[in-house]
Tab-separated table of C-alpha atoms in Angstrom:
chain	number	residue	atom	x	y	z
A	119	MET	CA	24.299	-2.569	63.793
A	120	LYS	CA	23.201	-4.853	61.187
A	121	ILE	CA	21.404	-8.544	61.851
A	122	LYS	CA	24.026	-10.191	59.692
A	123	THR	CA	26.639	-8.350	62.151
A	124	TRP	CA	24.995	-8.815	65.736
A	125	MET	CA	25.319	-12.795	64.121
A	126	ALA	CA	28.749	-12.932	62.972
A	127	ILE	CA	29.141	-11.118	66.711
A	128	PHE	CA	27.143	-13.661	68.562
A	129	TYR	CA	29.214	-15.966	66.660
A	130	ILE	CA	32.877	-14.942	67.644
A	131	ILE	CA	31.536	-14.861	71.404
A	132	ILE	CA	29.758	-18.464	71.498
A	133	ILE	CA	33.160	-19.626	69.044
A	134	ILE	CA	35.821	-18.892	71.102
A	135	ILE	CA	35.139	-17.212	74.408
A	136	PRO	CA	34.678	-21.029	75.662
A	137	ILE	CA	37.576	-22.160	74.316
A	138	LEU	CA	39.321	-19.073	76.092
A	139	THR	CA	38.133	-20.604	79.057
A	140	ALA	CA	38.198	-23.845	79.082
A	141	PHE	CA	42.072	-23.335	78.434
A	142	SER	CA	42.301	-20.810	81.334
A	143	LEU	CA	40.740	-23.268	83.304
A	144	TYR	CA	42.828	-26.144	81.861
A	145	ALA	CA	45.198	-24.011	82.404
A	146	MET	CA	44.614	-23.110	85.967
A	147	VAL	CA	43.974	-26.691	86.401
A	148	LYS	CA	47.126	-28.361	85.251
A	149	LYS	CA	48.875	-25.379	87.227
A	150	GLU	CA	46.739	-25.669	90.867
A	151	SER	CA	47.499	-29.382	90.011
A	152	GLU	CA	51.319	-29.076	89.746
A	153	ILE	CA	51.362	-26.817	92.885
A	154	GLU	CA	49.886	-28.938	94.938
A	155	GLU	CA	51.942	-32.601	93.771
A	156	HIS	CA	55.057	-30.862	94.133
A	157	ARG	CA	53.489	-30.138	97.495
A	158	VAL	CA	52.126	-33.423	98.149
A	159	SER	CA	55.641	-34.176	97.079
A	160	ILE	CA	57.781	-32.521	99.382
A	161	ASN	CA	55.570	-33.189	102.094
A	162	ASN	CA	55.583	-37.831	101.366
A	163	VAL	CA	59.666	-37.227	100.984
A	164	LYS	CA	59.761	-35.665	105.462
A	165	ARG	CA	57.407	-38.534	106.105
A	166	PHE	CA	59.825	-40.974	104.216
A	167	GLU	CA	62.714	-39.630	105.920
A	168	LYS	CA	60.481	-39.431	109.261
A	169	TYR	CA	60.812	-43.535	108.932
A	170	GLU	CA	63.636	-44.247	106.954
A	171	ASP	CA	65.966	-43.424	110.299
A	172	ILE	CA	63.915	-46.062	111.959
A	173	LEU	CA	63.814	-48.109	108.544
A	174	ASN	CA	67.671	-48.856	108.407
A	175	ASN	CA	68.767	-50.413	110.762
A	176	PRO	CA	70.031	-54.113	109.708
A	177	LYS	CA	68.992	-55.080	113.063
A	178	LEU	CA	65.752	-55.592	111.514
A	179	TYR	CA	66.240	-57.555	108.423
A	180	LYS	CA	68.384	-60.932	110.323
A	181	GLU	CA	66.193	-64.235	110.543
A	182	GLY	CA	64.712	-64.426	112.958
A	183	SER	CA	64.301	-61.226	114.935
A	184	LYS	CA	61.357	-59.498	116.255
A	185	ILE	CA	60.425	-56.629	114.323
A	186	ASN	CA	58.323	-53.673	115.402
A	187	ILE	CA	58.031	-50.814	113.946
A	188	LYS	CA	55.764	-47.466	116.084
A	189	ILE	CA	53.722	-46.149	113.471
A	190	ASP	CA	52.179	-42.388	113.881
A	191	GLU	CA	48.528	-42.240	114.324
A	192	SER	CA	48.206	-39.946	111.435
A	193	ASP	CA	49.666	-42.340	108.942
A	194	LYS	CA	48.354	-45.290	109.972
A	195	LYS	CA	45.717	-45.544	107.437
A	196	ASP	CA	48.556	-43.820	104.244
A	197	ILE	CA	51.540	-44.958	104.797
A	198	LEU	CA	52.283	-49.266	104.084
A	199	ILE	CA	55.881	-50.423	105.308
A	200	GLU	CA	57.556	-53.660	103.580
A	201	LEU	CA	60.566	-54.791	104.201
A	202	TYR	CA	62.320	-58.408	102.459
A	203	SER	CA	65.195	-59.739	103.011
A	204	ASN	CA	67.945	-59.604	100.728
A	205	ASN	CA	66.537	-63.162	99.461
A	206	GLY	CA	63.199	-61.652	98.616
A	207	VAL	CA	61.898	-62.920	101.410
A	208	LEU	CA	59.184	-60.229	102.917
A	209	ILE	CA	59.308	-60.404	106.305
A	210	TYR	CA	57.370	-57.463	107.563
A	211	SER	CA	54.447	-55.592	106.721
A	212	SER	CA	52.945	-52.903	108.357
A	213	LYS	CA	49.598	-53.895	107.189
A	214	ASN	CA	48.855	-57.274	105.645
A	215	LYS	CA	50.231	-60.157	107.816
A	216	LEU	CA	49.227	-62.930	105.759
A	217	THR	CA	51.650	-62.285	103.350
A	218	LEU	CA	54.200	-62.654	104.996
A	219	GLY	CA	56.905	-65.769	104.040
A	220	GLN	CA	56.434	-64.613	100.712
A	221	ARG	CA	59.001	-64.667	99.001
A	222	ILE	CA	59.209	-61.991	95.211
A	223	SER	CA	61.791	-62.580	92.021
A	224	ASN	CA	65.385	-60.861	92.659
A	225	ASN	CA	64.533	-58.893	89.564
A	226	ALA	CA	61.338	-57.540	91.133
A	227	LEU	CA	63.209	-57.192	95.150
A	228	TYR	CA	66.313	-54.562	93.551
A	229	LYS	CA	64.087	-53.059	90.424
A	230	GLY	CA	63.252	-49.160	91.284
A	231	LEU	CA	65.544	-48.379	94.014
A	232	TYR	CA	66.613	-45.162	94.929
A	233	TYR	CA	63.670	-44.330	92.635
A	234	MET	CA	59.837	-42.508	93.697
A	235	ARG	CA	57.477	-44.141	91.427
A	236	ARG	CA	54.991	-41.393	91.686
A	237	SER	CA	51.478	-42.453	90.222
A	238	ASP	CA	47.212	-41.219	91.047
A	239	LYS	CA	46.950	-43.067	93.722
A	240	LYS	CA	50.265	-43.343	96.301
A	241	ASN	CA	53.946	-42.606	96.012
A	242	THR	CA	56.580	-45.448	96.347
A	243	ILE	CA	59.948	-45.793	97.418
A	244	LYS	CA	62.685	-49.077	97.880
A	245	LYS	CA	66.230	-48.684	99.414
A	246	PRO	CA	68.587	-51.324	100.086
A	247	VAL	CA	70.223	-51.752	103.688
A	248	PHE	CA	74.237	-52.074	103.922
A	249	VAL	CA	76.386	-53.095	106.099
A	250	GLY	CA	79.471	-53.254	104.842
A	251	GLU	CA	79.550	-53.247	101.436
A	252	GLU	CA	77.044	-56.230	101.721
A	253	VAL	CA	72.755	-55.905	100.769
A	254	VAL	CA	71.316	-57.171	104.100
A	255	GLY	CA	67.443	-55.695	103.183
A	256	ILE	CA	65.124	-53.620	101.268
A	257	TYR	CA	62.326	-51.493	102.811
A	258	LYS	CA	59.371	-50.356	100.220
A	259	ILE	CA	57.655	-47.127	101.639
A	260	THR	CA	53.973	-46.848	100.206
A	261	LEU	CA	52.060	-43.832	100.670
A	262	ARG	CA	48.873	-43.166	99.626
A	263	SER	CA	47.949	-39.631	97.484
A	264	SER	CA	44.263	-39.379	98.445
A	265	TYR	CA	44.480	-36.532	99.107
A	266	ALA	CA	45.664	-35.175	96.289
A	267	LEU	CA	44.126	-36.879	94.096
A	268	GLU	CA	40.856	-36.085	95.730
A	269	TYR	CA	41.572	-32.542	95.825
A	270	THR	CA	42.630	-32.353	91.882
A	271	ARG	CA	39.812	-33.938	91.533
A	272	LYS	CA	37.540	-30.866	93.333
A	273	THR	CA	39.925	-28.641	91.418
A	274	PHE	CA	38.648	-30.569	87.850
A	275	ASN	CA	34.929	-30.140	89.213
A	276	MET	CA	35.177	-26.668	89.968
A	277	ALA	CA	37.116	-25.908	86.561
A	278	ILE	CA	33.161	-28.346	85.363
A	279	LEU	CA	31.536	-25.721	87.049
A	280	ALA	CA	33.503	-21.911	86.194
A	281	PHE	CA	33.524	-23.600	82.610
A	282	SER	CA	29.394	-24.598	82.064
A	283	ALA	CA	28.356	-21.019	84.200
A	284	VAL	CA	30.297	-19.408	81.958
A	285	THR	CA	28.951	-20.813	79.058
A	286	LEU	CA	25.586	-21.180	80.727
A	287	LEU	CA	25.891	-16.460	81.190
A	288	ILE	CA	26.939	-16.637	77.238
A	289	ILE	CA	24.191	-18.159	76.326
A	290	GLY	CA	21.744	-16.024	78.148
A	291	ILE	CA	23.715	-12.568	77.483
A	292	ILE	CA	22.670	-13.762	73.632
A	293	SER	CA	19.546	-15.549	73.759
A	294	LYS	CA	18.423	-12.124	75.200
A	295	ILE	CA	19.941	-10.198	72.739
A	296	ILE	CA	18.251	-11.622	70.214
A	297	ASN	CA	15.015	-12.022	71.689
A	298	ASN	CA	15.235	-8.318	72.420
A	299	LYS	CA	16.900	-7.899	68.836
A	300	ILE	CA	15.381	-10.177	66.686
A	301	ILE	CA	12.323	-12.115	68.650
A	302	ASP	CA	9.617	-10.047	69.845
A	303	PRO	CA	10.321	-6.967	66.841
A	304	ILE	CA	9.511	-10.628	64.641
A	305	LYS	CA	6.360	-10.889	67.024
A	306	ASP	CA	4.838	-7.754	67.835
A	307	LEU	CA	5.313	-7.116	63.964
A	308	THR	CA	3.450	-10.703	63.488
A	309	PHE	CA	0.732	-9.265	65.658
A	310	ALA	CA	0.463	-5.872	64.342
A	311	MET	CA	-0.306	-7.534	60.439
A	312	ARG	CA	-2.326	-9.494	61.966
A	313	GLU	CA	-4.634	-6.327	64.022
A	314	PHE	CA	-4.239	-4.873	61.330
A	315	GLY	CA	-5.951	-7.381	58.909
A	316	GLU	CA	-8.890	-7.232	60.863
A	317	GLY	CA	-8.646	-2.925	60.450
A	318	LYS	CA	-7.309	-1.889	63.574
A	319	ASP	CA	-4.978	0.898	63.378
A	320	ILE	CA	-1.078	-0.006	65.619
A	321	ASN	CA	1.966	1.382	65.093
A	322	ILE	CA	4.782	-0.232	65.486
A	323	ARG	CA	8.158	1.412	67.464
A	324	CYS	CA	11.243	0.060	66.428
A	325	SER	CA	14.726	2.362	67.618
A	326	SER	CA	16.779	-0.084	65.568
A	327	LYS	CA	18.676	0.785	62.543
A	328	ASP	CA	19.211	-2.936	61.089
A	329	GLU	CA	16.932	-5.311	59.277
A	330	ILE	CA	14.086	-5.997	61.478
A	331	GLY	CA	14.094	-2.253	62.023
A	332	MET	CA	13.497	-1.622	58.446
A	333	LEU	CA	11.226	-4.273	58.016
A	334	VAL	CA	8.668	-2.543	61.061
A	335	ASN	CA	9.935	0.786	59.332
A	336	GLY	CA	8.882	-0.883	56.264
A	337	PHE	CA	5.371	-1.956	57.536
A	338	ASN	CA	4.594	1.597	58.990
A	339	LYS	CA	5.132	2.910	55.724
A	340	MET	CA	3.144	0.504	53.693
A	341	LYS	CA	0.636	0.626	56.059
A	342	ALA	CA	0.239	4.279	56.836
A	343	GLU	CA	0.007	4.830	52.415
A	344	LEU	CA	-3.075	1.786	52.003
A	345	LEU	CA	-4.787	4.252	55.209
A	346	GLU	CA	-4.314	6.896	53.164
A	347	LYS	CA	-4.817	4.895	49.790
A	348	ASN	CA	-8.003	3.383	51.804
A	349	LYS	CA	-8.965	7.837	52.553
A	350	LEU	CA	-8.776	8.301	49.117
A	351	ILE	CA	-10.804	5.102	47.870
A	352	GLN	CA	-13.176	5.938	50.313
A	353	LYS	CA	-12.914	9.186	48.713
A	354	GLU	CA	-13.393	8.348	44.773
A	355	GLN	CA	-16.396	5.614	45.834
A	356	ASN	CA	-18.648	8.709	47.454
A	357	ALA	CA	-17.598	10.810	44.539
A	358	ARG	CA	-18.736	8.588	42.336
A	359	GLU	CA	-21.854	7.993	44.159
A	360	TYR	CA	-22.027	12.201	44.398
A	361	MET	CA	-21.281	11.704	40.730
A	362	VAL	CA	-24.430	9.372	40.151
A	363	ALA	CA	-27.239	10.693	42.087
A	364	ALA	CA	-26.121	14.221	40.503
A	365	ILE	CA	-26.020	12.787	36.646
A	366	SER	CA	-29.493	11.356	37.488
A	367	HIS	CA	-31.039	14.234	38.859
A	368	ASP	CA	-29.905	16.513	36.108
A	369	LEU	CA	-30.207	14.216	33.402
A	370	LYS	CA	-34.320	13.850	34.947
A	371	THR	CA	-34.996	17.142	33.912
A	372	PRO	CA	-33.859	16.857	30.275
A	373	LEU	CA	-35.452	13.473	30.055
A	374	THR	CA	-39.037	14.995	31.363
A	375	SER	CA	-39.362	17.504	29.284
A	376	ILE	CA	-38.820	15.772	26.087
A	377	ARG	CA	-41.039	12.667	26.951
A	378	VAL	CA	-43.514	15.489	27.854
A	379	TYR	CA	-43.516	17.397	24.171
A	380	THR	CA	-42.912	14.570	22.531
A	381	GLU	CA	-46.520	13.264	23.837
A	382	LEU	CA	-47.958	17.085	22.532
A	383	LEU	CA	-46.114	16.524	19.039
A	384	SER	CA	-47.641	13.095	19.139
A	385	GLY	CA	-51.656	15.549	19.643
A	386	ASP	CA	-53.263	17.185	17.073
A	387	THR	CA	-50.893	20.668	16.635
A	388	SER	CA	-49.797	22.899	13.927
A	389	ALA	CA	-47.233	22.742	12.212
A	390	ARG	CA	-45.745	26.298	14.319
A	391	SER	CA	-46.110	24.335	17.602
A	392	ARG	CA	-44.587	20.808	16.178
A	393	ASN	CA	-41.304	22.977	14.738
A	394	LYS	CA	-40.455	25.062	18.213
A	395	TYR	CA	-40.887	20.905	20.377
A	396	THR	CA	-39.306	19.584	18.079
A	397	GLU	CA	-36.337	21.940	18.407
A	398	VAL	CA	-36.574	21.952	22.200
A	399	ILE	CA	-36.479	17.827	22.045
A	400	LEU	CA	-33.409	18.495	19.897
A	401	ASP	CA	-31.994	21.825	22.339
A	402	ARG	CA	-32.874	18.690	25.772
A	403	CYS	CA	-30.846	15.980	23.337
A	404	ASP	CA	-27.555	18.630	22.892
A	405	TYR	CA	-26.880	19.236	26.633
A	406	MET	CA	-27.718	15.393	27.612
A	407	LYS	CA	-24.930	14.950	25.068
A	408	GLY	CA	-22.900	17.914	26.771
A	409	MET	CA	-23.249	16.313	29.923
A	410	ILE	CA	-22.809	12.789	28.920
A	411	ASP	CA	-19.122	14.242	27.579
A	412	ASP	CA	-18.492	15.641	30.073
A	413	LEU	CA	-18.801	13.007	32.476
A	414	LEU	CA	-16.724	10.136	30.060
A	415	MET	CA	-13.983	13.195	30.184
A	416	TYR	CA	-13.748	13.004	33.691
A	417	THR	CA	-13.970	9.321	34.155
A	418	VAL	CA	-10.626	9.193	31.636
A	419	LEU	CA	-9.290	12.400	33.190
A	420	THR	CA	-9.751	10.373	37.005
A	421	SER	CA	-8.774	6.803	35.495
A	422	SER	CA	-4.812	6.043	35.728
A	423	TYR	CA	-5.108	5.996	31.352
A	424	SER	CA	-1.782	6.467	29.645
A	425	LYS	CA	-1.466	10.168	27.963
A	426	LYS	CA	0.307	10.978	24.428
A	427	PHE	CA	2.433	14.521	24.935
A	428	VAL	CA	3.976	16.589	21.881
A	429	LYS	CA	6.033	19.325	22.100
A	430	VAL	CA	4.400	22.903	20.377
A	431	GLU	CA	6.513	25.854	19.645
A	432	GLY	CA	3.754	28.398	21.973
A	433	GLU	CA	2.939	30.952	19.319
A	434	GLU	CA	1.536	28.987	17.255
A	435	PHE	CA	0.013	27.142	18.943
A	436	PHE	CA	-1.647	29.398	21.101
A	437	ASP	CA	-2.940	31.331	18.204
A	438	MET	CA	-4.818	27.859	16.897
A	439	LEU	CA	-6.023	27.325	20.333
A	440	PHE	CA	-7.816	31.059	20.724
A	441	ASP	CA	-8.757	31.211	16.759
A	442	GLY	CA	-13.073	30.898	16.485
A	443	TYR	CA	-13.744	31.921	19.960
A	444	ASP	CA	-14.592	35.684	18.261
A	445	ASN	CA	-17.805	34.160	16.082
A	446	MET	CA	-19.673	32.683	19.263
A	447	CYS	CA	-19.193	35.906	20.746
A	448	THR	CA	-20.848	37.983	18.486
A	449	LEU	CA	-23.662	36.063	18.080
A	450	LYS	CA	-24.150	36.509	22.173
A	451	GLY	CA	-23.360	40.558	21.100
A	452	ILE	CA	-19.985	39.780	23.519
A	453	ASN	CA	-16.342	41.789	21.945
A	454	PHE	CA	-13.495	39.113	22.116
A	455	ASN	CA	-10.478	40.264	22.837
A	456	SER	CA	-6.974	38.178	22.736
A	457	TYR	CA	-3.885	38.836	22.899
A	458	ILE	CA	-0.421	35.558	22.516
A	459	GLY	CA	2.803	37.403	23.914
A	460	CYS	CA	4.594	33.888	23.712
A	461	SER	CA	7.392	31.890	23.161
A	462	GLY	CA	9.073	28.950	23.896
A	463	GLU	CA	8.145	25.321	23.612
A	464	TYR	CA	5.354	23.209	25.660
A	465	ARG	CA	4.452	19.470	25.925
A	466	VAL	CA	0.526	18.853	26.039
A	467	ASN	CA	-2.042	16.596	24.821
A	468	VAL	CA	-3.317	18.862	22.099
A	469	ASN	CA	-6.787	17.844	22.744
A	470	GLU	CA	-6.888	17.678	26.363
A	471	MET	CA	-5.672	21.638	25.795
A	472	ILE	CA	-8.382	22.473	23.212
A	473	ARG	CA	-10.933	21.678	25.803
A	474	VAL	CA	-8.863	23.048	29.016
A	475	ILE	CA	-9.862	26.691	26.836
A	476	ASP	CA	-12.777	26.069	24.922
A	477	ASN	CA	-14.580	25.113	29.121
A	478	LEU	CA	-13.172	28.589	29.989
A	479	VAL	CA	-14.189	30.477	27.378
A	480	SER	CA	-17.606	29.122	27.006
A	481	ASN	CA	-17.970	29.633	31.036
A	482	ALA	CA	-16.592	32.637	30.455
A	483	ILE	CA	-19.839	33.511	27.984
A	484	ASN	CA	-22.478	31.479	29.876
A	485	ASN	CA	-21.787	34.598	32.803
A	486	THR	CA	-21.171	37.644	31.203
A	487	GLU	CA	-23.833	39.740	29.634
A	488	ALA	CA	-24.094	40.967	26.209
A	489	GLY	CA	-22.497	44.008	25.137
A	490	LYS	CA	-19.592	43.887	27.845
A	491	ASN	CA	-15.838	42.018	26.915
A	492	ILE	CA	-14.102	39.439	26.887
A	493	TRP	CA	-10.111	38.356	26.908
A	494	VAL	CA	-8.055	35.373	26.690
A	495	GLY	CA	-4.222	35.969	26.472
A	496	ALA	CA	-0.880	34.004	26.490
A	497	PHE	CA	2.227	35.623	28.040
A	498	SER	CA	5.799	34.490	28.846
A	499	LYS	CA	8.498	35.246	30.735
A	500	HIS	CA	9.275	38.222	28.093
A	501	TYR	CA	6.026	39.196	27.484
A	502	SER	CA	4.011	42.026	29.671
A	503	LEU	CA	0.625	41.440	30.986
A	504	LYS	CA	-1.820	43.353	29.601
A	505	ASP	CA	-3.601	46.271	31.118
A	506	TRP	CA	-6.716	44.745	30.879
A	507	ILE	CA	-5.069	42.514	33.999
A	508	ASP	CA	-5.361	44.205	37.092
A	509	TRP	CA	-2.673	45.685	38.565
A	510	GLU	CA	-3.695	43.545	41.428
A	511	PHE	CA	-3.229	40.406	40.568
A	512	ARG	CA	-0.091	41.293	38.182
A	513	GLU	CA	2.604	40.249	40.999
A	514	GLU	CA	1.495	36.938	41.211
A	515	ILE	CA	0.963	35.940	37.519
A	516	ASN	CA	4.084	37.214	36.845
A	517	GLU	CA	6.227	35.272	39.368
A	518	LEU	CA	3.533	32.272	37.832
A	519	LYS	CA	5.287	33.374	34.400
A	520	GLN	CA	9.106	33.064	34.811
A	521	ASN	CA	9.646	29.253	34.426
A	522	GLY	CA	6.748	28.981	31.495
A	523	VAL	CA	3.270	30.407	30.109
A	524	VAL	CA	0.194	31.748	31.585
A	525	ILE	CA	-3.007	31.585	29.698
A	526	VAL	CA	-5.312	34.387	30.998
A	527	VAL	CA	-8.948	34.329	29.900
A	528	LYS	CA	-11.184	36.871	31.504
A	529	ASN	CA	-14.810	37.817	31.840
A	530	GLU	CA	-16.712	40.973	33.412
A	531	GLY	CA	-18.829	38.836	35.206
A	532	GLU	CA	-19.894	38.732	38.593
A	533	TYR	CA	-17.737	38.258	41.864
A	534	ILE	CA	-17.299	35.300	43.130
A	535	GLY	CA	-16.622	34.999	47.010
A	536	SER	CA	-13.793	33.372	47.959
A	537	GLU	CA	-16.100	31.388	49.336
A	538	GLU	CA	-17.654	30.190	46.051
A	539	ALA	CA	-13.851	30.248	45.100
A	540	ARG	CA	-12.959	27.290	47.043
A	541	ASN	CA	-15.487	25.304	45.230
A	542	ILE	CA	-15.970	26.252	41.565
A	543	PHE	CA	-13.523	23.882	40.788
A	544	LYS	CA	-14.843	20.793	42.233
A	545	PRO	CA	-17.554	18.358	40.596
A	546	PHE	CA	-20.525	19.207	39.585
A	547	TYR	CA	-20.348	22.013	41.533
A	548	LYS	CA	-22.329	25.250	40.185
A	549	TYR	CA	-21.621	28.755	41.286
A	550	ASP	CA	-23.852	30.262	40.078
A	551	GLN	CA	-27.084	28.753	41.427
A	552	SER	CA	-29.830	30.781	39.054
A	553	ARG	CA	-27.972	28.612	36.352
A	554	GLN	CA	-28.537	25.789	36.634
A	555	SER	CA	-31.615	24.530	34.427
A	556	SER	CA	-30.212	25.740	31.847
A	557	GLY	CA	-26.607	26.187	32.452
A	558	GLY	CA	-23.488	23.292	32.471
A	559	THR	CA	-22.842	19.617	34.383
A	560	GLY	CA	-20.605	21.392	36.602
A	561	LEU	CA	-18.136	19.361	35.439
A	562	GLY	CA	-16.576	22.039	32.923
A	563	LEU	CA	-14.161	23.693	35.402
A	564	SER	CA	-12.976	20.613	37.443
A	565	ILE	CA	-12.241	19.256	33.579
A	566	VAL	CA	-9.997	22.057	33.122
A	567	LYS	CA	-8.317	21.349	36.502
A	568	LEU	CA	-7.213	18.317	36.689
A	569	ILE	CA	-5.986	18.439	33.122
A	570	ILE	CA	-3.668	21.625	33.606
A	571	GLU	CA	-2.415	19.755	37.264
A	572	GLN	CA	-2.092	16.143	34.459
A	573	HIS	CA	0.526	18.741	32.564
A	574	GLY	CA	2.424	19.954	35.323
A	575	GLY	CA	0.591	23.065	35.549
A	576	ILE	CA	-1.340	25.239	38.237
A	577	ILE	CA	-4.576	27.274	37.993
A	578	ARG	CA	-6.233	30.450	39.776
A	579	LEU	CA	-9.270	32.143	40.165
A	580	PHE	CA	-9.068	36.117	40.968
A	581	SER	CA	-12.238	38.106	40.855
A	582	LYS	CA	-12.839	41.463	42.060
A	583	LYS	CA	-15.868	43.440	41.707
A	584	GLY	CA	-16.350	45.704	39.411
A	585	ILE	CA	-13.594	44.430	37.440
A	586	GLY	CA	-13.993	40.359	36.430
A	587	ASN	CA	-12.797	37.130	36.634
A	588	LEU	CA	-9.650	36.236	35.598
A	589	PHE	CA	-8.994	32.476	35.202
A	590	VAL	CA	-5.258	32.059	35.351
A	591	CYS	CA	-3.688	29.331	34.107
A	592	PHE	CA	0.557	28.466	34.276
A	593	LEU	CA	2.570	25.902	31.831
A	594	GLU	CA	6.230	24.604	32.520
A	595	SER	CA	7.607	25.338	29.246
A	596	VAL	CA	10.386	22.257	27.510
A	597	LYS	CA	13.843	23.385	29.106
A	598	GLU	CA	16.583	23.134	26.901
């Protein structure tokens, strides 16, 4: 449930429930008060009636008569009886004797006869006493209502306590929910962020699917991504350090050779020797230039630069890629064979694809003896593989070319074992250790892999004793 939904529910609970509670308590108190008031009124009427029979005696109101009214012990604290003559003179009071003989006006005397006056503190009734049709006196009975008032106050206090208890209970429950749903997860998140900032790996568990849960899950996801990126950065850093060490080592040998032959040239040498030394120096310079070119290409490919892709027609493009290598092979005494069975269109970076074929063919030439063969080919879905592709590899290659084109470069070179095959595309790895002094930088095949993968393709190596090695690159065709 979303936090805004929880907050809406809390708002309704905080507003509605106290109002309903207050209204219910008010109705209960009012009803109890009415019941108590009705009960007290009935009781008072009975108490009035008990004394009215005595007070309704005309003899009590004769001038000079001795008045003695017996009041029950239970009523002495709560009842006041007053007798007035017909002309308003107070002739008897059950409590205040000092007021006897005082006179009130006729208006005050006769006002409210037969009517029971009720208040929070007392109930009062006045009635006249007759002899025939003549009023001889008036009695007034007053009863305190302290019990009813006390009961009302007690009920009201209980209602206040109940209302307070309900309110505190609601606040407590809501505070607990808010604490569990919002405060605790935020505290955990804050702690985790501080610990993560100090380099400690800490996970937060949150099963809720509200905004807090999304925030915690977002933090966990961000943390995992940062850790993964840190690992990648560390890996790249290690690779750069290894690259610097490898390049420094590989540059040291040709630089040493250049220095030695340069010193020899400065000496007294024949023209023939000078020509020989110059050729060696130029050869070492070409080697260093190739190494620097490979390093530059590898650095560019591993950076986040933007590639420019163009759409090309398959047959025409691969005919251009495979052109020119027959002369290189002829100079080495190697037979070069090519085949193009390709249709459709492809999105490529032309210069990088030229580098792919150049690296693969150069690698094949460097690892093929004179008199043997090198084959290159491009095959799309509707073209069959040629016989020079071993049947053992055809099923996987045919599966690859169903959605595009496969570029195959095969040489009759030495078998590459499984351990070497796993490492052959790593930077600076040289699988033929005997060629280290005269071979390339060890970046050629890793550059090929980077280019193919950045084209959305796949590269595979197939090797078999007595057959040779096949490098297979897959590129997806442009969907119409």
